[in-house]
């Protein structure tokens, strides 16, 4: 089996992870591209002691450790609004948190990926969560046509300390909800009740409102091709509460408008 064939099922998810880690699609995709080029050139190899998915993330982190963290440090020095917020969570802690909460790796697998002790990974996760939990709560719009899923999301959002100030099951309801109350975060399904698109609803919302968005879909690979502008944050159905928590925390933490407010 070719290298590409072995890695193809995992590429959408390592892109998702890279984007969440960096808070930017193009930056995250670039790091994934560099990792794949290193594999193709023989500069990096997939470890035979790891599963293909764990090995791919391990290679990504080998690239991140040698170039990504340094590039990120350079960016922080030149982007005043973002620097203070980004510095609250060290890259290593963000990695451990996202690997377990967003990507679903066990602490042991995350330790393999990061070449770290599992106990250190647990500490890094706790450090990241403490920093993220310090963020202020926000108002949330939930765009979801399945009543049970919508109720679950609303309950989880409230458990996290946020306020659900609007719900919608169609494109038009979403636009009306935003007109009534501007949210600080949007959680959106892709396929809505009347056949309308959650993607279209979000596009219309973003024309007048600068707000972080998390898409919810059973088919994340359809939005993670690397071929067009795509959402940075996705939640895959069926979702786990920890996954929602990680995505919400990262979306709010990295969104530029919130960075400016905190500066």
mmCIF file of N, CA and C in Angstrom, residues 82-212:
data_model
loop_
_atom_site.group_PDB
_atom_site.id
_atom_site.type_symbol
_atom_site.label_atom_id
_atom_site.label_comp_id
_atom_site.label_asym_id
_atom_site.label_seq_id
_atom_site.Cartn_x
_atom_site.Cartn_y
_atom_site.Cartn_z
ATOM 1 N N UNK A 82 -3.100 39.651 19.157
ATOM 2 C CA UNK A 82 -3.214 38.221 19.428
ATOM 3 C C UNK A 82 -2.197 37.721 20.446
ATOM 4 N N UNK A 83 -1.106 38.456 20.599
ATOM 5 C CA UNK A 83 0.013 37.896 21.352
ATOM 6 C C UNK A 83 -0.343 37.541 22.790
ATOM 7 N N UNK A 84 -0.996 38.456 23.503
ATOM 8 C CA UNK A 84 -1.277 38.199 24.907
ATOM 9 C C UNK A 84 -2.199 37.003 25.099
ATOM 10 N N UNK A 85 -3.189 36.873 24.234
ATOM 11 C CA UNK A 85 -4.119 35.752 24.360
ATOM 12 C C UNK A 85 -3.441 34.428 24.018
ATOM 13 N N UNK A 86 -2.648 34.425 22.962
ATOM 14 C CA UNK A 86 -1.975 33.199 22.568
ATOM 15 C C UNK A 86 -0.954 32.763 23.605
ATOM 16 N N UNK A 87 -0.302 33.714 24.240
ATOM 17 C CA UNK A 87 0.721 33.378 25.218
ATOM 18 C C UNK A 87 0.130 32.789 26.494
ATOM 19 N N UNK A 88 -1.166 32.944 26.686
ATOM 20 C CA UNK A 88 -1.768 32.373 27.891
ATOM 21 C C UNK A 88 -1.713 30.851 27.881
ATOM 22 N N UNK A 89 -1.751 30.260 26.696
ATOM 23 C CA UNK A 89 -1.644 28.809 26.592
ATOM 24 C C UNK A 89 -0.415 28.486 25.763
ATOM 25 N N UNK A 90 0.562 27.865 26.403
ATOM 26 C CA UNK A 90 1.792 27.496 25.701
ATOM 27 C C UNK A 90 1.479 26.457 24.626
ATOM 28 N N UNK A 91 2.238 26.458 23.520
ATOM 29 C CA UNK A 91 1.985 25.495 22.441
ATOM 30 C C UNK A 91 1.899 24.056 22.926
ATOM 31 N N UNK A 92 2.778 23.653 23.841
ATOM 32 C CA UNK A 92 2.788 22.273 24.319
ATOM 33 C C UNK A 92 1.475 21.915 25.031
ATOM 34 N N UNK A 93 0.956 22.832 25.826
ATOM 35 C CA UNK A 93 -0.300 22.576 26.529
ATOM 36 C C UNK A 93 -1.472 22.519 25.558
ATOM 37 N N UNK A 94 -1.479 23.406 24.567
ATOM 38 C CA UNK A 94 -2.551 23.373 23.566
ATOM 39 C C UNK A 94 -2.537 22.050 22.813
ATOM 40 N N UNK A 95 -1.339 21.573 22.489
ATOM 41 C CA UNK A 95 -1.228 20.312 21.765
ATOM 42 C C UNK A 95 -1.828 19.169 22.572
ATOM 43 N N UNK A 96 -1.445 19.047 23.825
ATOM 44 C CA UNK A 96 -1.931 17.957 24.666
ATOM 45 C C UNK A 96 -3.449 18.036 24.832
ATOM 46 N N UNK A 97 -3.960 19.230 25.030
ATOM 47 C CA UNK A 97 -5.396 19.415 25.209
ATOM 48 C C UNK A 97 -6.163 19.027 23.950
ATOM 49 N N UNK A 98 -5.714 19.499 22.804
ATOM 50 C CA UNK A 98 -6.427 19.228 21.559
ATOM 51 C C UNK A 98 -6.319 17.765 21.139
ATOM 52 N N UNK A 99 -5.177 17.164 21.348
ATOM 53 C CA UNK A 99 -5.005 15.766 20.961
ATOM 54 C C UNK A 99 -5.989 14.862 21.687
ATOM 55 N N UNK A 100 -6.241 15.149 22.947
ATOM 56 C CA UNK A 100 -7.137 14.300 23.727
ATOM 57 C C UNK A 100 -8.590 14.733 23.617
ATOM 58 N N UNK A 101 -8.863 16.017 23.727
ATOM 59 C CA UNK A 101 -10.249 16.486 23.766
ATOM 60 C C UNK A 101 -10.868 16.611 22.382
ATOM 61 N N UNK A 102 -10.101 17.073 21.402
ATOM 62 C CA UNK A 102 -10.640 17.285 20.059
ATOM 63 C C UNK A 102 -10.439 16.070 19.164
ATOM 64 N N UNK A 103 -9.259 15.480 19.218
ATOM 65 C CA UNK A 103 -8.935 14.378 18.316
ATOM 66 C C UNK A 103 -9.227 13.001 18.903
ATOM 67 N N UNK A 104 -9.524 12.937 20.194
ATOM 68 C CA UNK A 104 -9.936 11.678 20.790
ATOM 69 C C UNK A 104 -8.827 10.703 21.114
ATOM 70 N N UNK A 105 -7.582 11.153 21.109
ATOM 71 C CA UNK A 105 -6.488 10.274 21.504
ATOM 72 C C UNK A 105 -6.505 10.067 23.020
ATOM 73 N N UNK A 106 -6.058 8.921 23.460
ATOM 74 C CA UNK A 106 -5.879 8.698 24.886
ATOM 75 C C UNK A 106 -4.648 9.470 25.347
ATOM 76 N N UNK A 107 -4.533 9.738 26.648
ATOM 77 C CA UNK A 107 -3.307 10.384 27.129
ATOM 78 C C UNK A 107 -2.049 9.614 26.758
ATOM 79 N N UNK A 108 -2.151 8.281 26.733
ATOM 80 C CA UNK A 108 -0.998 7.466 26.348
ATOM 81 C C UNK A 108 -0.623 7.703 24.889
ATOM 82 N N UNK A 109 -1.629 7.762 24.007
ATOM 83 C CA UNK A 109 -1.359 8.025 22.591
ATOM 84 C C UNK A 109 -0.816 9.436 22.401
ATOM 85 N N UNK A 110 -1.399 10.400 23.135
ATOM 86 C CA UNK A 110 -0.898 11.772 23.046
ATOM 87 C C UNK A 110 0.547 11.851 23.492
ATOM 88 N N UNK A 111 0.889 11.064 24.501
ATOM 89 C CA UNK A 111 2.274 11.032 24.968
ATOM 90 C C UNK A 111 3.196 10.496 23.882
ATOM 91 N N UNK A 112 2.734 9.477 23.136
ATOM 92 C CA UNK A 112 3.530 8.968 22.019
ATOM 93 C C UNK A 112 3.730 10.053 20.968
ATOM 94 N N UNK A 113 2.651 10.738 20.637
ATOM 95 C CA UNK A 113 2.712 11.773 19.609
ATOM 96 C C UNK A 113 3.673 12.888 20.011
ATOM 97 N N UNK A 114 3.623 13.265 21.278
ATOM 98 C CA UNK A 114 4.429 14.385 21.755
ATOM 99 C C UNK A 114 5.793 13.949 22.276
ATOM 100 N N UNK A 115 6.067 12.629 22.260
ATOM 101 C CA UNK A 115 7.298 12.104 22.837
ATOM 102 C C UNK A 115 7.451 12.577 24.272
ATOM 103 N N UNK A 116 6.365 12.390 25.041
ATOM 104 C CA UNK A 116 6.332 12.874 26.416
ATOM 105 C C UNK A 116 5.870 11.764 27.354
ATOM 106 N N UNK A 117 6.036 11.988 28.639
ATOM 107 C CA UNK A 117 5.539 11.074 29.659
ATOM 108 C C UNK A 117 4.033 11.291 29.814
ATOM 109 N N UNK A 118 3.236 10.225 29.937
ATOM 110 C CA UNK A 118 1.785 10.393 30.103
ATOM 111 C C UNK A 118 1.409 11.294 31.264
ATOM 112 N N UNK A 119 2.179 11.269 32.333
ATOM 113 C CA UNK A 119 1.889 12.145 33.472
ATOM 114 C C UNK A 119 2.083 13.606 33.100
ATOM 115 N N UNK A 120 3.078 13.871 32.274
ATOM 116 C CA UNK A 120 3.284 15.244 31.812
ATOM 117 C C UNK A 120 2.138 15.691 30.908
ATOM 118 N N UNK A 121 1.624 14.771 30.104
ATOM 119 C CA UNK A 121 0.494 15.099 29.240
ATOM 120 C C UNK A 121 -0.718 15.483 30.080
ATOM 121 N N UNK A 122 -0.991 14.727 31.144
ATOM 122 C CA UNK A 122 -2.110 15.049 32.024
ATOM 123 C C UNK A 122 -1.941 16.448 32.622
ATOM 124 N N UNK A 123 -0.732 16.774 33.001
ATOM 125 C CA UNK A 123 -0.475 18.103 33.567
ATOM 126 C C UNK A 123 -0.674 19.198 32.524
ATOM 127 N N UNK A 124 -0.210 18.948 31.307
ATOM 128 C CA UNK A 124 -0.364 19.930 30.239
ATOM 129 C C UNK A 124 -1.837 20.171 29.931
ATOM 130 N N UNK A 125 -2.627 19.096 29.930
ATOM 131 C CA UNK A 125 -4.067 19.227 29.674
ATOM 132 C C UNK A 125 -4.710 20.075 30.758
ATOM 133 N N UNK A 126 -4.367 19.810 32.003
ATOM 134 C CA UNK A 126 -4.936 20.573 33.112
ATOM 135 C C UNK A 126 -4.550 22.045 33.030
ATOM 136 N N UNK A 127 -3.301 22.313 32.655
ATOM 137 C CA UNK A 127 -2.854 23.702 32.528
ATOM 138 C C UNK A 127 -3.634 24.428 31.438
ATOM 139 N N UNK A 128 -3.820 23.755 30.290
ATOM 140 C CA UNK A 128 -4.546 24.380 29.188
ATOM 141 C C UNK A 128 -5.990 24.652 29.562
ATOM 142 N N UNK A 129 -6.627 23.667 30.193
ATOM 143 C CA UNK A 129 -8.024 23.842 30.553
ATOM 144 C C UNK A 129 -8.222 24.968 31.555
ATOM 145 N N UNK A 130 -7.290 25.107 32.489
ATOM 146 C CA UNK A 130 -7.383 26.182 33.473
ATOM 147 C C UNK A 130 -7.324 27.543 32.797
ATOM 148 N N UNK A 131 -6.454 27.669 31.799
ATOM 149 C CA UNK A 131 -6.342 28.937 31.076
ATOM 150 C C UNK A 131 -7.601 29.214 30.256
ATOM 151 N N UNK A 132 -8.105 28.182 29.581
ATOM 152 C CA UNK A 132 -9.279 28.352 28.740
ATOM 153 C C UNK A 132 -10.509 28.686 29.579
ATOM 154 N N UNK A 133 -10.652 28.027 30.724
ATOM 155 C CA UNK A 133 -11.810 28.265 31.586
ATOM 156 C C UNK A 133 -11.846 29.684 32.126
ATOM 157 N N UNK A 134 -10.700 30.362 32.083
ATOM 158 C CA UNK A 134 -10.650 31.744 32.573
ATOM 159 C C UNK A 134 -11.314 32.724 31.611
ATOM 160 N N UNK A 135 -11.622 32.260 30.396
ATOM 161 C CA UNK A 135 -12.250 33.147 29.421
ATOM 162 C C UNK A 135 -13.683 33.480 29.833
ATOM 163 N N UNK A 136 -14.151 34.654 29.479
ATOM 164 C CA UNK A 136 -15.508 35.086 29.798
ATOM 165 C C UNK A 136 -16.540 34.297 29.004
ATOM 166 N N UNK A 137 -17.691 34.071 29.617
ATOM 167 C CA UNK A 137 -18.791 33.386 28.930
ATOM 168 C C UNK A 137 -19.341 34.283 27.823
ATOM 169 N N UNK A 138 -20.028 33.668 26.858
ATOM 170 C CA UNK A 138 -20.580 34.433 25.748
ATOM 171 C C UNK A 138 -21.989 33.959 25.411
ATOM 172 N N UNK A 139 -22.670 34.699 24.539
ATOM 173 C CA UNK A 139 -24.005 34.322 24.069
ATOM 174 C C UNK A 139 -23.874 33.442 22.836
ATOM 175 N N UNK A 140 -24.684 32.386 22.774
ATOM 176 C CA UNK A 140 -24.529 31.379 21.731
ATOM 177 C C UNK A 140 -25.826 31.206 20.945
ATOM 178 N N UNK A 141 -25.676 31.130 19.613
ATOM 179 C CA UNK A 141 -26.781 30.772 18.721
ATOM 180 C C UNK A 141 -26.571 29.344 18.263
ATOM 181 N N UNK A 142 -27.586 28.498 18.437
ATOM 182 C CA UNK A 142 -27.529 27.096 18.014
ATOM 183 C C UNK A 142 -28.424 26.923 16.789
ATOM 184 N N UNK A 143 -27.818 26.555 15.655
ATOM 185 C CA UNK A 143 -28.555 26.300 14.420
ATOM 186 C C UNK A 143 -28.556 24.792 14.195
ATOM 187 N N UNK A 144 -29.659 24.139 14.511
ATOM 188 C CA UNK A 144 -29.738 22.678 14.477
ATOM 189 C C UNK A 144 -31.206 22.268 14.335
ATOM 190 N N UNK A 145 -31.500 21.423 13.339
ATOM 191 C CA UNK A 145 -32.900 21.068 13.082
ATOM 192 C C UNK A 145 -33.353 19.813 13.816
ATOM 193 N N UNK A 146 -32.450 19.044 14.390
ATOM 194 C CA UNK A 146 -32.840 17.863 15.144
ATOM 195 C C UNK A 146 -33.026 18.260 16.611
ATOM 196 N N UNK A 147 -34.270 18.129 17.107
ATOM 197 C CA UNK A 147 -34.629 18.661 18.420
ATOM 198 C C UNK A 147 -33.776 18.073 19.545
ATOM 199 N N UNK A 148 -33.546 16.770 19.511
ATOM 200 C CA UNK A 148 -32.793 16.136 20.585
ATOM 201 C C UNK A 148 -31.351 16.626 20.590
ATOM 202 N N UNK A 149 -30.758 16.697 19.399
ATOM 203 C CA UNK A 149 -29.372 17.165 19.310
ATOM 204 C C UNK A 149 -29.282 18.622 19.740
ATOM 205 N N UNK A 150 -30.241 19.426 19.310
ATOM 206 C CA UNK A 150 -30.257 20.832 19.702
ATOM 207 C C UNK A 150 -30.334 20.976 21.215
ATOM 208 N N UNK A 151 -31.193 20.172 21.843
ATOM 209 C CA UNK A 151 -31.328 20.227 23.301
ATOM 210 C C UNK A 151 -30.034 19.811 23.985
ATOM 211 N N UNK A 152 -29.381 18.786 23.446
ATOM 212 C CA UNK A 152 -28.113 18.340 24.022
ATOM 213 C C UNK A 152 -27.054 19.436 23.931
ATOM 214 N N UNK A 153 -26.991 20.092 22.759
ATOM 215 C CA UNK A 153 -26.010 21.160 22.577
ATOM 216 C C UNK A 153 -26.295 22.319 23.523
ATOM 217 N N UNK A 154 -27.568 22.692 23.619
ATOM 218 C CA UNK A 154 -27.928 23.794 24.509
ATOM 219 C C UNK A 154 -27.552 23.490 25.952
ATOM 220 N N UNK A 155 -27.831 22.266 26.385
ATOM 221 C CA UNK A 155 -27.512 21.879 27.755
ATOM 222 C C UNK A 155 -26.008 21.937 28.002
ATOM 223 N N UNK A 156 -25.247 21.436 27.033
ATOM 224 C CA UNK A 156 -23.796 21.428 27.176
ATOM 225 C C UNK A 156 -23.236 22.841 27.189
ATOM 226 N N UNK A 157 -23.748 23.684 26.298
ATOM 227 C CA UNK A 157 -23.299 25.077 26.248
ATOM 228 C C UNK A 157 -23.534 25.759 27.589
ATOM 229 N N UNK A 158 -24.688 25.514 28.181
ATOM 230 C CA UNK A 158 -25.012 26.122 29.468
ATOM 231 C C UNK A 158 -24.137 25.568 30.586
ATOM 232 N N UNK A 159 -23.826 24.276 30.517
ATOM 233 C CA UNK A 159 -22.938 23.676 31.510
ATOM 234 C C UNK A 159 -21.555 24.312 31.464
ATOM 235 N N UNK A 160 -21.150 24.761 30.286
ATOM 236 C CA UNK A 160 -19.845 25.390 30.128
ATOM 237 C C UNK A 160 -19.834 26.843 30.590
ATOM 238 N N UNK A 161 -21.000 27.340 31.006
ATOM 239 C CA UNK A 161 -21.078 28.708 31.500
ATOM 240 C C UNK A 161 -21.498 29.729 30.469
ATOM 241 N N UNK A 162 -21.857 29.281 29.254
ATOM 242 C CA UNK A 162 -22.322 30.194 28.213
ATOM 243 C C UNK A 162 -23.842 30.310 28.254
ATOM 244 N N UNK A 163 -24.364 31.275 27.518
ATOM 245 C CA UNK A 163 -25.813 31.519 27.482
ATOM 246 C C UNK A 163 -26.340 31.254 26.074
ATOM 247 N N UNK A 164 -27.375 30.426 25.976
ATOM 248 C CA UNK A 164 -28.026 30.205 24.687
ATOM 249 C C UNK A 164 -29.087 31.287 24.523
ATOM 250 N N UNK A 165 -28.831 32.212 23.617
ATOM 251 C CA UNK A 165 -29.748 33.340 23.425
ATOM 252 C C UNK A 165 -30.565 33.213 22.148
ATOM 253 N N UNK A 166 -30.339 32.119 21.392
ATOM 254 C CA UNK A 166 -31.117 31.919 20.170
ATOM 255 C C UNK A 166 -30.955 30.503 19.659
ATOM 256 N N UNK A 167 -32.034 29.985 19.066
ATOM 257 C CA UNK A 167 -31.992 28.689 18.392
ATOM 258 C C UNK A 167 -32.688 28.828 17.049
ATOM 259 N N UNK A 168 -32.308 27.981 16.095
ATOM 260 C CA UNK A 168 -32.898 28.036 14.757
ATOM 261 C C UNK A 168 -32.831 26.659 14.123
ATOM 262 N N UNK A 169 -33.835 26.370 13.283
ATOM 263 C CA UNK A 169 -33.854 25.097 12.562
ATOM 264 C C UNK A 169 -33.759 25.297 11.055
ATOM 265 N N UNK A 170 -33.808 26.570 10.595
ATOM 266 C CA UNK A 170 -33.719 26.873 9.167
ATOM 267 C C UNK A 170 -32.830 28.093 8.960
ATOM 268 N N UNK A 171 -32.494 28.340 7.703
ATOM 269 C CA UNK A 171 -31.706 29.514 7.337
ATOM 270 C C UNK A 171 -32.392 30.796 7.785
ATOM 271 N N UNK A 172 -33.676 30.945 7.464
ATOM 272 C CA UNK A 172 -34.393 32.178 7.794
ATOM 273 C C UNK A 172 -34.496 32.388 9.297
ATOM 274 N N UNK A 173 -34.728 31.310 10.048
ATOM 275 C CA UNK A 173 -34.804 31.430 11.499
ATOM 276 C C UNK A 173 -33.466 31.876 12.072
ATOM 277 N N UNK A 174 -32.390 31.402 11.489
ATOM 278 C CA UNK A 174 -31.063 31.788 11.961
ATOM 279 C C UNK A 174 -30.813 33.282 11.757
ATOM 280 N N UNK A 175 -31.181 33.767 10.578
ATOM 281 C CA UNK A 175 -31.000 35.190 10.292
ATOM 282 C C UNK A 175 -31.863 36.037 11.220
ATOM 283 N N UNK A 176 -33.101 35.603 11.462
ATOM 284 C CA UNK A 176 -33.993 36.325 12.374
ATOM 285 C C UNK A 176 -33.440 36.332 13.804
ATOM 286 N N UNK A 177 -32.864 35.186 14.226
ATOM 287 C CA UNK A 177 -32.330 35.097 15.580
ATOM 288 C C UNK A 177 -31.175 36.071 15.778
ATOM 289 N N UNK A 178 -30.326 36.206 14.764
ATOM 290 C CA UNK A 178 -29.204 37.133 14.857
ATOM 291 C C UNK A 178 -29.695 38.576 14.881
ATOM 292 N N UNK A 179 -30.763 38.851 14.133
ATOM 293 C CA UNK A 179 -31.323 40.207 14.129
ATOM 294 C C UNK A 179 -31.866 40.587 15.501
ATOM 295 N N UNK A 180 -32.392 39.590 16.214
ATOM 296 C CA UNK A 180 -32.947 39.848 17.541
ATOM 297 C C UNK A 180 -31.866 39.984 18.602
ATOM 298 N N UNK A 181 -30.829 39.161 18.496
ATOM 299 C CA UNK A 181 -29.774 39.179 19.512
ATOM 300 C C UNK A 181 -28.477 38.701 18.877
ATOM 301 N N UNK A 182 -27.477 39.544 18.881
ATOM 302 C CA UNK A 182 -26.193 39.201 18.271
ATOM 303 C C UNK A 182 -25.431 38.237 19.176
ATOM 304 N N UNK A 183 -25.102 37.046 18.680
ATOM 305 C CA UNK A 183 -24.382 36.067 19.500
ATOM 306 C C UNK A 183 -22.874 36.315 19.501
ATOM 307 N N UNK A 184 -22.193 35.710 20.458
ATOM 308 C CA UNK A 184 -20.744 35.747 20.484
ATOM 309 C C UNK A 184 -20.140 34.484 19.916
ATOM 310 N N UNK A 185 -21.000 33.494 19.609
ATOM 311 C CA UNK A 185 -20.563 32.224 19.050
ATOM 312 C C UNK A 185 -21.748 31.583 18.346
ATOM 313 N N UNK A 186 -21.486 30.946 17.200
ATOM 314 C CA UNK A 186 -22.524 30.227 16.461
ATOM 315 C C UNK A 186 -22.118 28.764 16.336
ATOM 316 N N UNK A 187 -23.039 27.866 16.712
ATOM 317 C CA UNK A 187 -22.886 26.437 16.482
ATOM 318 C C UNK A 187 -23.894 26.057 15.414
ATOM 319 N N UNK A 188 -23.437 25.556 14.275
ATOM 320 C CA UNK A 188 -24.323 25.378 13.127
ATOM 321 C C UNK A 188 -24.226 23.993 12.510
ATOM 322 N N UNK A 189 -25.397 23.380 12.297
ATOM 323 C CA UNK A 189 -25.483 22.163 11.492
ATOM 324 C C UNK A 189 -25.384 22.577 10.025
ATOM 325 N N UNK A 190 -25.169 21.608 9.156
ATOM 326 C CA UNK A 190 -25.017 21.908 7.733
ATOM 327 C C UNK A 190 -26.336 21.742 6.980
ATOM 328 N N UNK A 191 -27.049 20.661 7.248
ATOM 329 C CA UNK A 191 -28.318 20.400 6.578
ATOM 330 C C UNK A 191 -29.454 20.730 7.537
ATOM 331 N N UNK A 192 -30.327 21.669 7.131
ATOM 332 C CA UNK A 192 -31.359 22.162 8.021
ATOM 333 C C UNK A 192 -32.747 21.643 7.640
ATOM 334 N N UNK A 193 -33.741 21.976 8.469
ATOM 335 C CA UNK A 193 -35.056 21.340 8.407
ATOM 336 C C UNK A 193 -35.758 21.490 7.065
ATOM 337 N N UNK A 194 -35.723 22.665 6.479
ATOM 338 C CA UNK A 194 -36.472 22.907 5.244
ATOM 339 C C UNK A 194 -35.625 22.677 4.003
ATOM 340 N N UNK A 195 -34.500 22.001 4.162
ATOM 341 C CA UNK A 195 -33.611 21.768 3.033
ATOM 342 C C UNK A 195 -32.611 22.881 2.812
ATOM 343 N N UNK A 196 -32.695 23.934 3.620
ATOM 344 C CA UNK A 196 -31.742 25.033 3.486
ATOM 345 C C UNK A 196 -30.397 24.629 4.087
ATOM 346 N N UNK A 197 -29.400 25.447 3.829
ATOM 347 C CA UNK A 197 -28.034 25.118 4.208
ATOM 348 C C UNK A 197 -27.548 25.943 5.391
ATOM 349 N N UNK A 198 -26.990 25.251 6.387
ATOM 350 C CA UNK A 198 -26.382 25.958 7.493
ATOM 351 C C UNK A 198 -25.154 26.733 7.055
ATOM 352 N N UNK A 199 -24.481 26.231 6.025
ATOM 353 C CA UNK A 199 -23.324 26.947 5.492
ATOM 354 C C UNK A 199 -23.754 28.295 4.925
ATOM 355 N N UNK A 200 -24.859 28.313 4.166
ATOM 356 C CA UNK A 200 -25.378 29.566 3.607
ATOM 357 C C UNK A 200 -25.818 30.507 4.716
ATOM 358 N N UNK A 201 -26.445 29.952 5.745
ATOM 359 C CA UNK A 201 -26.893 30.785 6.865
ATOM 360 C C UNK A 201 -25.701 31.459 7.526
ATOM 361 N N UNK A 202 -24.633 30.702 7.739
ATOM 362 C CA UNK A 202 -23.445 31.256 8.366
ATOM 363 C C UNK A 202 -22.811 32.322 7.474
ATOM 364 N N UNK A 203 -22.751 32.069 6.178
ATOM 365 C CA UNK A 203 -22.199 33.061 5.262
ATOM 366 C C UNK A 203 -22.951 34.381 5.363
ATOM 367 N N UNK A 204 -24.282 34.306 5.423
ATOM 368 C CA UNK A 204 -25.077 35.530 5.530
ATOM 369 C C UNK A 204 -24.873 36.212 6.877
ATOM 370 N N UNK A 205 -24.731 35.418 7.942
ATOM 371 C CA UNK A 205 -24.499 35.992 9.267
ATOM 372 C C UNK A 205 -23.162 36.729 9.294
ATOM 373 N N UNK A 206 -22.151 36.132 8.684
ATOM 374 C CA UNK A 206 -20.812 36.714 8.725
ATOM 375 C C UNK A 206 -20.673 37.959 7.850
ATOM 376 N N UNK A 207 -21.661 38.220 7.005
ATOM 377 C CA UNK A 207 -21.627 39.449 6.209
ATOM 378 C C UNK A 207 -21.743 40.689 7.092
ATOM 379 N N UNK A 208 -22.428 40.549 8.224
ATOM 380 C CA UNK A 208 -22.662 41.698 9.098
ATOM 381 C C UNK A 208 -22.147 41.516 10.512
ATOM 382 N N UNK A 209 -21.678 40.309 10.839
ATOM 383 C CA UNK A 209 -21.279 40.028 12.216
ATOM 384 C C UNK A 209 -19.975 39.228 12.231
ATOM 385 N N UNK A 210 -18.984 39.724 12.964
ATOM 386 C CA UNK A 210 -17.709 39.026 13.103
ATOM 387 C C UNK A 210 -17.790 38.128 14.329
ATOM 388 N N UNK A 211 -18.033 36.839 14.106
ATOM 389 C CA UNK A 211 -18.288 35.930 15.210
ATOM 390 C C UNK A 211 -17.670 34.571 14.893
ATOM 391 N N UNK A 212 -17.103 33.886 15.869
ATOM 392 C CA UNK A 212 -16.568 32.541 15.619
ATOM 393 C C UNK A 212 -17.693 31.554 15.355
#
